[in-house]
mmCIF file of C-alpha atoms in Angstrom:
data_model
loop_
_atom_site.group_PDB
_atom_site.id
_atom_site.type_symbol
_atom_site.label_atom_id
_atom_site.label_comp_id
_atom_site.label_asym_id
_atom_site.label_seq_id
_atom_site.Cartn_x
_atom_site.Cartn_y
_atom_site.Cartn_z
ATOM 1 C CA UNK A 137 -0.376 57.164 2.727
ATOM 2 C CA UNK A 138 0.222 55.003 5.741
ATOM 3 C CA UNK A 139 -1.025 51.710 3.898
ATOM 4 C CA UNK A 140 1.453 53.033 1.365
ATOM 5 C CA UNK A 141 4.193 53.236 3.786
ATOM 6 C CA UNK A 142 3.483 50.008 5.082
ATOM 7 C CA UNK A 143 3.572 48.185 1.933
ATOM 8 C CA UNK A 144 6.952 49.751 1.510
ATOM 9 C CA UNK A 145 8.042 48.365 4.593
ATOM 10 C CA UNK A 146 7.200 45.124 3.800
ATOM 11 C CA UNK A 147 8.583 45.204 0.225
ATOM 12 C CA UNK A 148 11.978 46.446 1.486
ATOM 13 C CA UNK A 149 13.264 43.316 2.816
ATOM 14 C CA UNK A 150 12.849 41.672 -0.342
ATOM 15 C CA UNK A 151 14.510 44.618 -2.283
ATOM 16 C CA UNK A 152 17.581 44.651 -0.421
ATOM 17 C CA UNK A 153 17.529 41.040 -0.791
ATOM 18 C CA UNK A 154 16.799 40.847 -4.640
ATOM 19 C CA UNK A 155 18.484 44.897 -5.215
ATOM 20 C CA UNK A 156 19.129 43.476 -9.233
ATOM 21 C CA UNK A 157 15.974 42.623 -9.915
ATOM 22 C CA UNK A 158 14.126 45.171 -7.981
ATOM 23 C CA UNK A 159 16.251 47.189 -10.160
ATOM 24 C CA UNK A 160 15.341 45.977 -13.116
ATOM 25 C CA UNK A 161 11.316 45.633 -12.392
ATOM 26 C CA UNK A 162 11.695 49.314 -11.335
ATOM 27 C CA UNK A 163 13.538 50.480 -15.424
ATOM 28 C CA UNK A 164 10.842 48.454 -16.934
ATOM 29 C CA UNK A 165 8.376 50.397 -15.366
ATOM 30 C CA UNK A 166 10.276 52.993 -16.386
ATOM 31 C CA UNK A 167 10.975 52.437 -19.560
ATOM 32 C CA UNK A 168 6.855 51.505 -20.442
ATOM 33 C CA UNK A 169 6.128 54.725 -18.735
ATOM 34 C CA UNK A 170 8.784 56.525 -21.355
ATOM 35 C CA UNK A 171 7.494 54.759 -24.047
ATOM 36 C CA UNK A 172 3.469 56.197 -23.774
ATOM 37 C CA UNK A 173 4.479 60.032 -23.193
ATOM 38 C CA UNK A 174 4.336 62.574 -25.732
ATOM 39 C CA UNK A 175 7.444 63.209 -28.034
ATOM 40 C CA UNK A 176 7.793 67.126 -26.935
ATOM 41 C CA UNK A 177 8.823 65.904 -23.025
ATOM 42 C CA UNK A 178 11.957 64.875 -24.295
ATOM 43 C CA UNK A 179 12.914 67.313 -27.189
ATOM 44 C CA UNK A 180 11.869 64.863 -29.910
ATOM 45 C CA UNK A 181 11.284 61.568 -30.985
ATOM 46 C CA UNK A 182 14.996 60.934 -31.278
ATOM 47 C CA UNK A 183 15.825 61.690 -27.704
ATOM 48 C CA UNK A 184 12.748 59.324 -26.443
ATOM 49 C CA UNK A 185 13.923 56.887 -27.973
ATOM 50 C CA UNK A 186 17.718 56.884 -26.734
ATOM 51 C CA UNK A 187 16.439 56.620 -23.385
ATOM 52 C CA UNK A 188 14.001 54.011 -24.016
ATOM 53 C CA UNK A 189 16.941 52.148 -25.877
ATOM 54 C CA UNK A 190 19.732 52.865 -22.610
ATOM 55 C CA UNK A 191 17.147 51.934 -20.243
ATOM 56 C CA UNK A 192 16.465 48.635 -22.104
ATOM 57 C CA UNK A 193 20.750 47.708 -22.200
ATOM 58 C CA UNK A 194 20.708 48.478 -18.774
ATOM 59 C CA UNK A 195 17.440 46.143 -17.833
ATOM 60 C CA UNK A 196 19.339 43.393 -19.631
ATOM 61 C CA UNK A 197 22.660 43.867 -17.946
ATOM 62 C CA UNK A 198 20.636 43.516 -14.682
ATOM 63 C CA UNK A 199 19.102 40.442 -15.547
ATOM 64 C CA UNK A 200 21.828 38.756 -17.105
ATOM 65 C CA UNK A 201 23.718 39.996 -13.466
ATOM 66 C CA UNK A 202 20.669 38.163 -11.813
ATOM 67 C CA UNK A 203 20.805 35.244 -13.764
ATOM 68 C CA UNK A 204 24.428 34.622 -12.714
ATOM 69 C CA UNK A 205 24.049 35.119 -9.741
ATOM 70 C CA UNK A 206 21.060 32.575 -9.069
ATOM 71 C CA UNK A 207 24.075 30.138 -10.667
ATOM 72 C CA UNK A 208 26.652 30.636 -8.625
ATOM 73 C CA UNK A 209 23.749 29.932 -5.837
ATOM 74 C CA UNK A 210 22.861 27.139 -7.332
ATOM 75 C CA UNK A 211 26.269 25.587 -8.305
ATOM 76 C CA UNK A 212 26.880 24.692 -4.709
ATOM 77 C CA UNK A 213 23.795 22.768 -4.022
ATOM 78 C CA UNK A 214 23.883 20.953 -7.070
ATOM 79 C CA UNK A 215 27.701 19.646 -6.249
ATOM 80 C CA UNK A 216 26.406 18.219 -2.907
ATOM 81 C CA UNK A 217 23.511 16.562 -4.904
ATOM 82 C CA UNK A 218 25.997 15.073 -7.216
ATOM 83 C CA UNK A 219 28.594 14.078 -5.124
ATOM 84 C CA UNK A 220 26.281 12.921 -1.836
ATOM 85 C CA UNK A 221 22.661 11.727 -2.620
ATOM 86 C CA UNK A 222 23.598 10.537 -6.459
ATOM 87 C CA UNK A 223 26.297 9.430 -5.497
ATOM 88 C CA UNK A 224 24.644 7.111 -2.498
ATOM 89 C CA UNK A 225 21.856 5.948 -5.366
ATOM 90 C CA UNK A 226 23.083 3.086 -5.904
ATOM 91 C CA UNK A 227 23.087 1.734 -2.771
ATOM 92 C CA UNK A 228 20.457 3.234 -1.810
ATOM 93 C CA UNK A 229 18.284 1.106 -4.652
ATOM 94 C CA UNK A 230 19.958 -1.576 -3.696
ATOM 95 C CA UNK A 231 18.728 -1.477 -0.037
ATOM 96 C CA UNK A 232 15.114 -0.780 -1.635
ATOM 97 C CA UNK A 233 15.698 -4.075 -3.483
ATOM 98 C CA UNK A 234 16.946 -6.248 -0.259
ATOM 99 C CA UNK A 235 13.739 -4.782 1.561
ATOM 100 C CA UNK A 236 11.446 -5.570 -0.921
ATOM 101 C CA UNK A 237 12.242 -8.552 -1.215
ATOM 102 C CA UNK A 238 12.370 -9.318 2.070
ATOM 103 C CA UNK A 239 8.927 -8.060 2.017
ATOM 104 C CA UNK A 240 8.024 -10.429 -0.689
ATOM 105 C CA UNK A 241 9.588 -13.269 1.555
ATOM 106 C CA UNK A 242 7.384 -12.465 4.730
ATOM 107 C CA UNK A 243 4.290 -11.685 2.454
ATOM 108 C CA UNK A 244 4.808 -15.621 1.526
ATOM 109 C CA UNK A 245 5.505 -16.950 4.608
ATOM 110 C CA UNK A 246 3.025 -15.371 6.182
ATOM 111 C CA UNK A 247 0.766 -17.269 3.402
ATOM 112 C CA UNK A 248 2.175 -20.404 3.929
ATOM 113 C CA UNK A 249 1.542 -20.287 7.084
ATOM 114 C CA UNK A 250 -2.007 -19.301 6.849
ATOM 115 C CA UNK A 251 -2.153 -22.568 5.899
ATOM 116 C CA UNK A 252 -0.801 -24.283 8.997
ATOM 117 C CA UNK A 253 -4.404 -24.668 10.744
ATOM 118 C CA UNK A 254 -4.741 -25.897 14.190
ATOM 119 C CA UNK A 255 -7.321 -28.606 15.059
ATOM 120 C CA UNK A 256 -8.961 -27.833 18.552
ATOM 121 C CA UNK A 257 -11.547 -30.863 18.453
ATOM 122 C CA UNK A 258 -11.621 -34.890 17.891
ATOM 123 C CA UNK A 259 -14.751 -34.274 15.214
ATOM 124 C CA UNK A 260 -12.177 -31.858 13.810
ATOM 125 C CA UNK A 261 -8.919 -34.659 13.448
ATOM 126 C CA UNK A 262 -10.749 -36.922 12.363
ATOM 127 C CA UNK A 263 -12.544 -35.328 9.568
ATOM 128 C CA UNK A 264 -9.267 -34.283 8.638
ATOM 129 C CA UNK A 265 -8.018 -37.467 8.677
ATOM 130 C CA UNK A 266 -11.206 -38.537 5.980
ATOM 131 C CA UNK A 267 -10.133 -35.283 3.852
ATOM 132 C CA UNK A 268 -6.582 -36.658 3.898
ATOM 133 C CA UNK A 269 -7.381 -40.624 2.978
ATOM 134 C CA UNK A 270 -10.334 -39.331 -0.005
ATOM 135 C CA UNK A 271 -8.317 -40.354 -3.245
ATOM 136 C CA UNK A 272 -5.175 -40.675 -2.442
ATOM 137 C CA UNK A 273 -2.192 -42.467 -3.774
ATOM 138 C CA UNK A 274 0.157 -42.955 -0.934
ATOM 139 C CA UNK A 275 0.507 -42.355 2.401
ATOM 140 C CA UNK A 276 3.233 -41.910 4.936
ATOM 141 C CA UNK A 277 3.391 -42.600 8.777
ATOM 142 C CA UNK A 278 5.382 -41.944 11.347
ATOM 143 C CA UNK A 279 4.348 -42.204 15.290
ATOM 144 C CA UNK A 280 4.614 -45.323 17.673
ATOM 145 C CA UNK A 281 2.997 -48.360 17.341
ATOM 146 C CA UNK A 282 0.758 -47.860 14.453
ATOM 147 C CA UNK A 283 -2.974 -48.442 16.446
ATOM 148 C CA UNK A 284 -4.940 -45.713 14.645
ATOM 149 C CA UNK A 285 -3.117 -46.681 11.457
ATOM 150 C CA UNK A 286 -4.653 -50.682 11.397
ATOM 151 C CA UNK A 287 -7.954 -49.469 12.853
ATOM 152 C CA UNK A 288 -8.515 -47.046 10.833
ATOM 153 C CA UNK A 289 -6.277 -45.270 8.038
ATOM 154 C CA UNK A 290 -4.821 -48.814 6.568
ATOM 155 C CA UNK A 291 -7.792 -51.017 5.944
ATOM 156 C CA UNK A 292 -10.093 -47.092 4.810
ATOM 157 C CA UNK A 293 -6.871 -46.527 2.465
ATOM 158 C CA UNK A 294 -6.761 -50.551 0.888
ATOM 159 C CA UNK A 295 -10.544 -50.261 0.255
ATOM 160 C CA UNK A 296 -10.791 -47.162 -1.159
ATOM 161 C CA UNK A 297 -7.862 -48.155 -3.645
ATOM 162 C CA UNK A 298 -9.563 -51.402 -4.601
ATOM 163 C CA UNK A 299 -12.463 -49.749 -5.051
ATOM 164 C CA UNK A 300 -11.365 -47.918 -7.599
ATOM 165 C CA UNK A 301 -8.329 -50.374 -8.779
ATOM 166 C CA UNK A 302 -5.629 -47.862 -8.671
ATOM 167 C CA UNK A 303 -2.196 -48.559 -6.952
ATOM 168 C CA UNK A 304 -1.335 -47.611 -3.383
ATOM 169 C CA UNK A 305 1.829 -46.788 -1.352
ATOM 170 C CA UNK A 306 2.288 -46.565 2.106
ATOM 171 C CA UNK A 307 5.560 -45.552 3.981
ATOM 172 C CA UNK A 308 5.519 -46.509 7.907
ATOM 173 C CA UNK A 309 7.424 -46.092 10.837
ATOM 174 C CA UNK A 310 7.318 -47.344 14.231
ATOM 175 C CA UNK A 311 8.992 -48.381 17.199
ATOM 176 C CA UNK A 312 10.691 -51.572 16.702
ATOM 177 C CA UNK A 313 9.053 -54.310 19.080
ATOM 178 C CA UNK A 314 12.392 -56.321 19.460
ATOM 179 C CA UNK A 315 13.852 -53.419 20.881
ATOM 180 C CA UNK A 316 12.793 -53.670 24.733
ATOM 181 C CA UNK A 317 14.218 -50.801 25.943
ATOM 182 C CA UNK A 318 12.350 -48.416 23.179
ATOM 183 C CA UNK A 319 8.795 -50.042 24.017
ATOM 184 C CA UNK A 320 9.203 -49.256 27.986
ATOM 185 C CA UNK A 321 10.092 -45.790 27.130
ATOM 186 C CA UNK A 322 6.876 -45.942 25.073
ATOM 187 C CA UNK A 323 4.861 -47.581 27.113
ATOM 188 C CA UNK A 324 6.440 -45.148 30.094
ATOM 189 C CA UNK A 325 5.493 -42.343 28.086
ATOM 190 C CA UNK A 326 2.173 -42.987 27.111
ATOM 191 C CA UNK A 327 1.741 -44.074 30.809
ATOM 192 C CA UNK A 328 2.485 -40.770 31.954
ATOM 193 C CA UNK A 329 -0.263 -38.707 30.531
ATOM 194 C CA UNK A 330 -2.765 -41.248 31.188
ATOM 195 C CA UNK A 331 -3.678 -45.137 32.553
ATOM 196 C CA UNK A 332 -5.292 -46.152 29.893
ATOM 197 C CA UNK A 333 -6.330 -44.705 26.262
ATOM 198 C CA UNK A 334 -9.532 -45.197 24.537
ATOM 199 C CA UNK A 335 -9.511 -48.590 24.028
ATOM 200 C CA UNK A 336 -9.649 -48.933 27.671
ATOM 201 C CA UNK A 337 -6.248 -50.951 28.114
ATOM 202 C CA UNK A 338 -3.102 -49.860 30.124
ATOM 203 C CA UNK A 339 -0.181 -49.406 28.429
ATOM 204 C CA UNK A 340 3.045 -51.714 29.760
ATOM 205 C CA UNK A 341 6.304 -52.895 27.634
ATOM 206 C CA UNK A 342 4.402 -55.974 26.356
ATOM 207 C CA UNK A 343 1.569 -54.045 24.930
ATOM 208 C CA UNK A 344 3.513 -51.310 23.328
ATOM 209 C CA UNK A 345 5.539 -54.531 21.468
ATOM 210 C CA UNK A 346 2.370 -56.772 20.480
ATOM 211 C CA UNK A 347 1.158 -53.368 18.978
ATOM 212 C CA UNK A 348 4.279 -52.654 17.055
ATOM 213 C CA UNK A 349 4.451 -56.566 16.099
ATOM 214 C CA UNK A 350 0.596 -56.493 15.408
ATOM 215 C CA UNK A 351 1.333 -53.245 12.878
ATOM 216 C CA UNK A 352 3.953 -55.677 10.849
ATOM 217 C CA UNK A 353 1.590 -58.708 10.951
ATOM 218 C CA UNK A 354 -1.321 -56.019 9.217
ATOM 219 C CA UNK A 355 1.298 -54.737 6.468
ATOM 220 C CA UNK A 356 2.260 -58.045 5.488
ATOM 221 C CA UNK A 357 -1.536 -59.499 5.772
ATOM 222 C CA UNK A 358 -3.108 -56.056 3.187
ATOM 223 C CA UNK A 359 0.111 -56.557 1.109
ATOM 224 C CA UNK A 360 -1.136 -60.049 0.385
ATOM 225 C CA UNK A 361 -4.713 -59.893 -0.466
ATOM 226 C CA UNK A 362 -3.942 -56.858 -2.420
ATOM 227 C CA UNK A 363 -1.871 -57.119 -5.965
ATOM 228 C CA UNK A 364 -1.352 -53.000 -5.898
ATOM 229 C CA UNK A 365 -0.570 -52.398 -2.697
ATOM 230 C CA UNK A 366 3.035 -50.964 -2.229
ATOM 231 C CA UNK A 367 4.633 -50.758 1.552
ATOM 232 C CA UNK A 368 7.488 -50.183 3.285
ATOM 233 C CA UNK A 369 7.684 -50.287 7.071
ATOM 234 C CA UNK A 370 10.514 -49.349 9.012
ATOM 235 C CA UNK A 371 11.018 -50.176 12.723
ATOM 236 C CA UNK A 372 12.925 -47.703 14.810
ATOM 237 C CA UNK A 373 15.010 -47.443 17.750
ATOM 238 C CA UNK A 374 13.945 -44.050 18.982
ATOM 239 C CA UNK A 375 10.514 -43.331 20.224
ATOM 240 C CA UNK A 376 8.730 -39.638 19.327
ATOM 241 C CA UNK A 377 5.628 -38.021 21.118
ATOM 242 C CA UNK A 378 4.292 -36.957 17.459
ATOM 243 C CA UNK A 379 2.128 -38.869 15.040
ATOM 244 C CA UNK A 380 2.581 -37.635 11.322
ATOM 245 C CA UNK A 381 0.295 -39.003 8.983
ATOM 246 C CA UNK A 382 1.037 -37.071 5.463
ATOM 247 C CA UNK A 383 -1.469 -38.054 2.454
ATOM 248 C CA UNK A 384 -1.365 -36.393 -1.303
ATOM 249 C CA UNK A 385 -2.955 -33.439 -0.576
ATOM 250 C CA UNK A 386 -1.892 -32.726 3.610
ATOM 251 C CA UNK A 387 -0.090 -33.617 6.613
ATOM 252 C CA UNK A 388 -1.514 -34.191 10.097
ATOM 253 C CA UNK A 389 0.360 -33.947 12.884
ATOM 254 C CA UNK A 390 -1.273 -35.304 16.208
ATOM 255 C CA UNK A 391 0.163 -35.566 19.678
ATOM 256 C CA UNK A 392 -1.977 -38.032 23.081
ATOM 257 C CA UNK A 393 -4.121 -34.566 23.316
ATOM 258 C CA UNK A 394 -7.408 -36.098 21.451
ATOM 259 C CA UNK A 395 -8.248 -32.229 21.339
ATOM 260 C CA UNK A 396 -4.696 -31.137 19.638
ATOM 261 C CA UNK A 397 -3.355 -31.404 16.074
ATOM 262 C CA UNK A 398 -1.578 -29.098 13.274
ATOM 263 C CA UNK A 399 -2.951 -29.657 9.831
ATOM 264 C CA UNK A 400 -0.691 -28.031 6.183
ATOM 265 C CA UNK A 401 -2.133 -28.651 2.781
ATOM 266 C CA UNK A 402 0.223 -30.293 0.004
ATOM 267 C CA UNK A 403 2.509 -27.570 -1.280
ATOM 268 C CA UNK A 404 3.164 -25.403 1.769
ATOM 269 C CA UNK A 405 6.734 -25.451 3.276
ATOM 270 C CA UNK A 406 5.376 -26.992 6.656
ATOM 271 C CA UNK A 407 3.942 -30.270 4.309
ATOM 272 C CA UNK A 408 7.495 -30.348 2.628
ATOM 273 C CA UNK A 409 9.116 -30.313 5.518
ATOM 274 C CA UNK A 410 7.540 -32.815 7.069
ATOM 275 C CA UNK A 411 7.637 -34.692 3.906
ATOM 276 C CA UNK A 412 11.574 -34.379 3.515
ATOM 277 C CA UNK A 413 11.483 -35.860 7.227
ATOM 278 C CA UNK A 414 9.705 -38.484 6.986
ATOM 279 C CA UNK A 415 11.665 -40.067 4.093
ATOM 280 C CA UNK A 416 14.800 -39.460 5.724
ATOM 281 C CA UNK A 417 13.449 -40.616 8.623
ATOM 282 C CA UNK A 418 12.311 -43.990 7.262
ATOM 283 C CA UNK A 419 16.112 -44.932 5.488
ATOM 284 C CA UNK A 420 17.879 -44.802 8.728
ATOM 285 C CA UNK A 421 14.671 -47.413 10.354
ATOM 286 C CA UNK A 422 15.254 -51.187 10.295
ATOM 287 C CA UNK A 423 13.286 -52.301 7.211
ATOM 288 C CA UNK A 424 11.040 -55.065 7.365
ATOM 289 C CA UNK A 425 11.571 -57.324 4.319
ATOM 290 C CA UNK A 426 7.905 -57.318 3.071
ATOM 291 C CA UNK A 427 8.767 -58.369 -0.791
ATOM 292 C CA UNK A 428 8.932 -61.391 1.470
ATOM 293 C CA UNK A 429 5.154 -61.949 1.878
ATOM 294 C CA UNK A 430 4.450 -64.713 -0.275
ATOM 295 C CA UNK A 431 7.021 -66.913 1.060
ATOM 296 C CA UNK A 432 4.146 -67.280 4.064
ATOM 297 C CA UNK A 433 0.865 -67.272 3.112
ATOM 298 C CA UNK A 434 -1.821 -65.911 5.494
ATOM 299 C CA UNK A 435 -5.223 -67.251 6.432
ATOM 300 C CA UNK A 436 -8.024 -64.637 6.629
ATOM 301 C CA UNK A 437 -8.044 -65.369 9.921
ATOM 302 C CA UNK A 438 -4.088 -66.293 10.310
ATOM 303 C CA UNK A 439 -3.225 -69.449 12.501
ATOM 304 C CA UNK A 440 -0.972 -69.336 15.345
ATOM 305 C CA UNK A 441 1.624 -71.395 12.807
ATOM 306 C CA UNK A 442 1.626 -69.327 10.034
ATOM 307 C CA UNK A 443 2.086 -66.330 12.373
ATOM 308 C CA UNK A 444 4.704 -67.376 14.116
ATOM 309 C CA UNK A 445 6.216 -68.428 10.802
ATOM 310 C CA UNK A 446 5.920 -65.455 9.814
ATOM 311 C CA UNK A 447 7.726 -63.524 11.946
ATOM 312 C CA UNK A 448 10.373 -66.227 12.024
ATOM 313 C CA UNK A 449 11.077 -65.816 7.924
ATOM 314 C CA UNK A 450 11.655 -61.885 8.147
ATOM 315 C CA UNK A 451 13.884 -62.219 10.918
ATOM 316 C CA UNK A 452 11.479 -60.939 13.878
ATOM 317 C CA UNK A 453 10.823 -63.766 15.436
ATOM 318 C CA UNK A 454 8.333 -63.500 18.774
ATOM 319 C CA UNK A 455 9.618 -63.789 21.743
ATOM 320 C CA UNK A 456 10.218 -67.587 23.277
ATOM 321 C CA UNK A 457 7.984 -66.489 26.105
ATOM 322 C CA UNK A 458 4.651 -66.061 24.666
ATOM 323 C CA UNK A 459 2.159 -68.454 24.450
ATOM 324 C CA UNK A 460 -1.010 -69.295 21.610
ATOM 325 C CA UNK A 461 -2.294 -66.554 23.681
ATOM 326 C CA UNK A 462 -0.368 -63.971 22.624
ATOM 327 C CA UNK A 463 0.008 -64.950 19.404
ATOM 328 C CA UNK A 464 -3.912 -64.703 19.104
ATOM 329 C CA UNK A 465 -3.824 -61.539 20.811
ATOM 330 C CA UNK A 466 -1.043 -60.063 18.093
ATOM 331 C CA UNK A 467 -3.740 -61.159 15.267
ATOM 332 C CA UNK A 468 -6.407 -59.518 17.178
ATOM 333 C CA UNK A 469 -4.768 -56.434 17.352
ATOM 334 C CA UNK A 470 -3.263 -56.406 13.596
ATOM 335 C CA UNK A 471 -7.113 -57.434 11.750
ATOM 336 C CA UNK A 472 -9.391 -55.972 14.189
ATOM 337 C CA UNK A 473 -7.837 -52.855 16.045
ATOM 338 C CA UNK A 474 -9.997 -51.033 17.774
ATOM 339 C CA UNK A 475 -10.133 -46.790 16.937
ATOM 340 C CA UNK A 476 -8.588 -45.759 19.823
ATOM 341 C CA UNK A 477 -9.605 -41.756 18.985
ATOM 342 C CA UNK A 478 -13.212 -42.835 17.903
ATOM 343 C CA UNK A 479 -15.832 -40.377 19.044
ATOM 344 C CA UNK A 480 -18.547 -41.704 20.796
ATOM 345 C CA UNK A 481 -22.110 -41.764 19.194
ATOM 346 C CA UNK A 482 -25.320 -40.637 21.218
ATOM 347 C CA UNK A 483 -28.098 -42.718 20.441
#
């Protein structure tokens, strides 16, 4: 009896809460129990089955009652849901679409710049720098006076292409050497972080311009002795503290830290970037007329005539001041440049 009473208690709550249906649950039992007893309980068959029949009616009022009520519940909620979160769908999708794809947009620019690799060694740049001349069909440049370029990337780039007999462009910038006040910044610059570079000279005002004037004397000399050979060289009034060197398939960005340099394969935003720069870049330089170079023809070992000729025909003459000695030391520097970045080799 007591685990009777208690189950009553806790049923009660829900009673009063659902009375219609308890109600109803409650006749059914009735009416099942109604429907098993004998016929003589109720005076007949006939009477039975009235009260089986009233009892039904009235289960059936109570549930349609119930079912009414559970609507006019529900109407409520379902008016908010219309009118609030349906009607904020839209928006709401449309936020889901501006997140994923800014989602998307991260996702790829994370990717790209994956692909932005930092070089922390000199073995490092200049394997790079072999990656980036293996094959290729042009090559831009953009940095000072061009030394690495004639030691290395130029003459590697003309053989390779000869080699192989397939045509070759080359895009360069540099500081323009009749521009004194742009090769003392230079030469102030590159001063500044060190006396001398790996070559073992100092850098002054007259260096910095017999290496930019040694750079136009090496275009013009590889232009000649090779029939597929495509440049343009640019000389600039502005000097910049970054070397770009951008090939078919990357770009290498180097700074005076031997131990320093960014590296982006072709496709990436970073090599298009650069890329776009570059060009634009090289229009606004002072081009070098090098269709010019078969008004003067150079020796393989050029003369102190033809290269001051030389200079005189594109409208660059050398300066009044300098002597055979200079000139010899221009020629020196344009056909046999020394690597200034070159790693030393242990025996």
């Amino acid at each position: 009896m007591k685990r009777f009473g208690a189950a009553l208690k806790r049923a009660a709550p829900w009673a009063a809460q659902n009375a219609d249906g308890a109600i109803a649950l409650g006749l059914a039992v009735i009416v099942g129990v109604l429907g098993i007893l004998p016929d003589e309980l109720f005076g007949g068959a006939e009477v039975q089955s009235q009260l089986v029949s009233a009892a039904t009616l009235l289960i059936l009022a109570l549930v349609s009652t119930a079912l009414l009520r559970d609507r006019m519940r529900q109407a409520p909620v379902e008016k908010t849901i219309t009118s609030g979160a349906l009607a904020e769908l839209p928006v709401r999708l449309e936020r889901l679409e501006q997140i994923e794809t800014l989602v998307t947009g991260t996702r790829r620019a994370l990717d790209e710049l994956q692909l932005v690799r930092v070089l922390a060694s000199p073995l490092e740049i200049a394997q790079a720098h072999a990656d980036a001349r293996a094959l290729t069909s042009r090559w831009s440049f953009k940095g000072g006076t061009g030394t690495y370029l004639r030691a290395v990337t130029l003459p590697h780039c003309v053989a390779a292409a000869r080699r192989d007999k397939r045509h070759l462009t080359l895009r360069i910038e540099i500081i323009d050497p009749s521009d004194a006040e742009v090769c003392e910044a230079y030469a102030h610059y590159r001063r500044s972080l060190a006396d001398t570079d790996g070559t073992g000279e100092r850098w002054t005002t007259e260096r910095a311009r017999k290496e930019s004037y040694a750079t136009v004397l090496a275009a013009f000399w590889h232009r000649q002795r090779y029939g597929l050979l495509d440049i343009v060289l640019g000389l600039s009034a502005t000097m910049t503290t970054f070397r770009w060197d951008l090939s078919a398939s990357r770009v290498i960005m180097t700074i005076e830290d031997p131990n320093r340099a960014l590296t982006a394969l072709a496709g990436t935003f970073y090599y298009e970037s650069c890329d776009t720069e570059l060009r634009l870049s090289l229009e606004q330089a002072r081009r070098v007329p090098l269709e010019s170079y078969k008004r003067v023809p150079l020796s393989d070992e050029p003369t102190v005539e033809e290269v001051q000729e030389l200079f005189q025909q594109i409208g660059l003459a050398l300066p009044r001041a300098y002597n055979d000695h200079d000139v010899v030391d221009i020629t020196r520097k344009a056909l046999r440049a020394e690597d200034p970045y070159e790693i030393p080799r242990h025996p």
